[in-house]
Amino acid sequence: MYFAIASHIFVPDPKQSASFLAECLAFRTQYKDGYGWSAENGTVSLLIHSSEQPQASLEIQCNHLERDSQALLKHADVHAVSDIEKHPRRLEQRLISDCGISLILSQMLTEDDLNELPDLPTSLPWDEQTMQHVQRILRIVPLDFRAKARQQSTERAEYLAVEQGDLMVSETYAMQALVDVTLKFQHPTLYQAMRDEGIASEVYERPCGN
Amino acid sequence: MWQLIQRSYRFIRTLWAVKALRQADNDAVKQQAQHALSELLAGSRGLPMKVGQVLAGMGDESEYAALTQSVEPWSLKKMLPVLEKAWGKPVSTILENIEESQAAASLGQVHRAKLNAHETVAIKIQYPDIAKAMQAEMRLYGLIPAGGPVKTWGFDLQAYKQTLNQNIHQELDYLNEMKQQMLFSGSVHVQGLHVPSTYPLLCRKNILVQSWAEGVRLSDVATWGLPQRLFVARTLMQSLFQSLFQAGLVHGDPHPGNMLFRYDEKEPQTTLLDFGCMLQIDEMPRLALLNMIAVARGERDINLLTLFSAMGFDEHKLQAIEAKLPTLIQLLCRPFIEERAFDIEHWDLSASVELLLGDDKWWFRSSAPANLFLVMRVFQGLLSQLILLKVKLPWFPLLQQALKTSTWEQAKAWTPDDIEIAKQPEVQGSATHLCICIKPHGKNEINITLTAISALDLENLMPELIALEMRDAGVHLSDIRKKLLNDGLEPQILMDMEMPSYHCHIELTI
Ligand SMILES: Nc1ncnc2c1ncn2[C@@H]1O[C@H](COP(=O)(O)OP(=O)(O)O)[C@@H](O)[C@H]1O
């Protein structure tokens, strides 16, 4: 089922708000007789109504809250209501525009921000220390690719273990798996990360072009 | 031919059990019959079985569940004379003691006992007269072979009766079970697997003596730690792989009641029981199956029609769905293809096969040899065991290790004979579907829709009992086939008739 959904916001001066949305947040706006002002940006449609008590808050989900906040605050009619606040799993800052729309900037904290080491999606028991090595080594993988890398290296390590007649994953299988699933140009980084963990990487190193 | 016999045999067995259940006037016999029936119906699939369930009056799951509950064993006092008669001497000359039975089996029951030589053994004693009762039932059905070959509706009824008898006799013969058990234990060697040793000198046709196995049930294993559950899972998987692909001797009834497990932190032990129902898989289908996995993994390239034909499929029928076979084997072999711990719980094989084949699935089924479906059932059993154990393992490496190098080499060297496949007679017609509606009197009807071309195979699709009634009523399914081959598959009512036990309506539609 698919519906086009619009939400309603209430501001003192719809026309002024429409131009704020267009200038600051790159909405496309239009005015229709009998319908009033509306704004949309491809993912959200807003119907803008006139009201003395403004009821309009938009949450802006940022990847870089600080940078985005600075950019928005460059506009003369945007003001900070709060500093950047740190909640358990996200950052948040409140801004307000002169036209009555309040903006909540938010940013989810990543495993790196939180200094967390997510569990590996294992099916077999793992040697505890090996598991931690792998969790830390995986940090060399850019965040966007890390969940995938975590899954692939876990699956590969377990496959290697079972292939060798084991039902438990030890360092050998885990490191071998990391080498297997890591792109060749990143191997030097990987070997360095292994050494940082105190693992003799030369055991697992592959000759170039192999 | 052989496939048909096998399938018919199972169907008749079901009917026998249903009938015994209905006619039972004595509670003990009734309980045995119920038990046998529930075992026969457990996990059964396909049209004949569905009919069997309806006949048994088991419209819904709850009625069926009631039947599968276990049966009270008979008292030792009743069973001891059977033992003495079989051994031809007082029990005390052989046994130090024997306990009341805690476990009723299907045709007999099992007692724990201690030999005078001190070993603890399990003695399975067949219920007195159960063999005679079965003979009587079969005579009632006219299933004891009479003189002279009788050929009716496309297959040799005489051979059919003979095979039927052989099968039943085999199952009643514990000496045969003993042999199978020894054969299995000699040819399947998997880490953690244990098969109780038998005592041939004490075994008789109605008595099976084997070492007593201690252990808990699979449901208890489910509460063990992950390493132990994984170990048990690996034992179960490799036992099936090795017995199927290498020994060609598969435990045909691997339900949890036939397994016992003993805890050990490093090497938990799995004991397999009950070798009374073994599936024999010949070398050709066995190697073909193994090669199907190789083809699905992209490691070999073999014409799929010849490969399926080597597995015992009817290749003429498969021609109709040849284009779908490559995808089909990908679906069937998926656990062996994925290079990671395979997640069975999220593997919906039947839904994906349904999506691929649609109504053709009946066509595919009818082209398959019966024993392959029994093998599928065995795999189905393995899957539910693994789900119960809550474990995920990669399958292919376990398969690799389970088989000897020589078996792999044999499989690699194997090629299906170049089978010249004659084209199926071209039959034109605008009908697309075959609708079968069977309504047993006083019961809910069974509706099945198949692709139109299945009408050419009505002889094989009909449950034998219904076909028998049709024959008695003068309808020959082979005549329908002849007519359709002449006139084409046009929409029409092929049959609408009242028989002693059913109303049957068969129609070709658009
Ligand atoms: N060797 C054995 N040791 C311990 N118990 C056994 C042994 N063999 C059989 N049993 C018990 O008897 C039950 C029935 O035996 P089984 O061989 O499966 O008979 P059937 O095939 O006739 O049903 C089993 O489920 C098990 O509880």
Tab-separated table of N, CA and C and ligand atoms in Angstrom, chain B residues 39 103 105-107 110 122 124 177 196 210-213 217 257-258 260 273-274, ligand 1:
chain	number	residue	atom	x	y	z
B	39	GLU	N	2.070	-43.419	13.468
B	39	GLU	CA	3.431	-43.451	12.927
B	39	GLU	C	3.435	-43.422	11.412
B	103	ALA	N	8.466	-48.820	27.237
B	103	ALA	CA	8.395	-48.280	25.881
B	103	ALA	C	7.664	-49.229	24.946
B	105	ALA	N	6.632	-50.202	21.376
B	105	ALA	CA	7.075	-49.906	20.012
B	105	ALA	C	5.865	-50.077	19.095
B	106	SER	N	6.074	-50.085	17.779
B	106	SER	CA	4.879	-50.147	16.939
B	106	SER	C	4.316	-51.555	16.847
B	107	LEU	N	5.169	-52.535	16.699
B	107	LEU	CA	4.663	-53.898	16.573
B	107	LEU	C	5.002	-54.745	17.788
B	110	VAL	N	9.618	-52.825	24.233
B	110	VAL	CA	11.013	-53.000	24.625
B	110	VAL	C	11.152	-53.110	26.147
B	122	ALA	N	18.540	-54.410	25.782
B	122	ALA	CA	17.161	-54.033	25.458
B	122	ALA	C	16.575	-55.172	24.640
B	124	LYS	N	13.449	-56.333	22.477
B	124	LYS	CA	12.187	-55.957	21.833
B	124	LYS	C	11.415	-57.230	21.534
B	177	GLU	N	15.678	-56.784	10.859
B	177	GLU	CA	16.075	-55.531	11.517
B	177	GLU	C	17.488	-55.671	12.099
B	196	PRO	N	23.725	-49.447	18.884
B	196	PRO	CA	23.822	-50.554	19.846
B	196	PRO	C	24.205	-51.848	19.134
B	210	GLN	N	19.582	-56.316	21.968
B	210	GLN	CA	20.719	-55.439	21.675
B	210	GLN	C	21.179	-54.765	22.960
B	211	SER	N	22.375	-54.193	22.925
B	211	SER	CA	22.879	-53.567	24.142
B	211	SER	C	21.975	-52.394	24.526
B	212	TRP	N	21.820	-52.221	25.823
B	212	TRP	CA	20.954	-51.162	26.330
B	212	TRP	C	21.655	-49.816	26.169
B	213	ALA	N	20.957	-48.849	25.672
B	213	ALA	CA	21.554	-47.524	25.519
B	213	ALA	C	20.920	-46.569	26.513
B	217	ARG	N	16.386	-37.512	25.665
B	217	ARG	CA	15.771	-37.239	24.377
B	217	ARG	C	16.309	-35.938	23.779
B	257	GLY	N	12.031	-39.998	18.677
B	257	GLY	CA	11.831	-41.178	19.506
B	257	GLY	C	12.861	-42.269	19.229
B	258	ASN	N	13.510	-42.187	18.089
B	258	ASN	CA	14.480	-43.214	17.727
B	258	ASN	C	15.916	-42.784	17.994
B	260	LEU	N	18.759	-41.459	21.180
B	260	LEU	CA	19.083	-41.178	22.582
B	260	LEU	C	20.416	-40.441	22.619
B	273	LEU	N	18.391	-45.670	17.173
B	273	LEU	CA	17.647	-46.904	17.443
B	273	LEU	C	16.713	-47.198	16.276
B	274	ASP	N	16.211	-48.415	16.243
B	274	ASP	CA	15.133	-48.794	15.341
B	274	ASP	C	15.554	-48.840	13.871
C	1	LIG	N1	18.937	-50.348	22.712
C	1	LIG	C1	18.014	-49.676	23.413
C	1	LIG	N2	18.326	-49.111	24.595
C	1	LIG	C2	17.403	-48.420	25.303
C	1	LIG	N3	16.134	-48.235	24.899
C	1	LIG	C3	15.742	-48.756	23.717
C	1	LIG	C4	16.647	-49.510	22.917
C	1	LIG	N4	15.982	-49.891	21.818
C	1	LIG	C5	14.735	-49.410	21.918
C	1	LIG	N5	14.551	-48.724	23.063
C	1	LIG	C6	13.332	-48.047	23.516
C	1	LIG	O1	12.201	-48.640	22.903
C	1	LIG	C7	11.496	-47.733	22.084
C	1	LIG	C8	10.948	-48.419	20.850
C	1	LIG	O2	11.931	-49.126	20.143
C	1	LIG	P1	11.979	-49.160	18.547
C	1	LIG	O3	13.151	-49.964	18.135
C	1	LIG	O4	11.889	-47.769	18.041
C	1	LIG	O5	10.647	-49.953	18.165
C	1	LIG	P2	9.691	-49.823	16.872
C	1	LIG	O6	10.530	-49.536	15.710
C	1	LIG	O7	9.048	-51.140	16.761
C	1	LIG	O8	8.762	-48.739	17.179
C	1	LIG	C9	12.511	-46.633	21.794
C	1	LIG	O9	11.896	-45.394	21.546
C	1	LIG	C10	13.339	-46.615	23.067
C	1	LIG	O10	12.705	-45.840	24.069
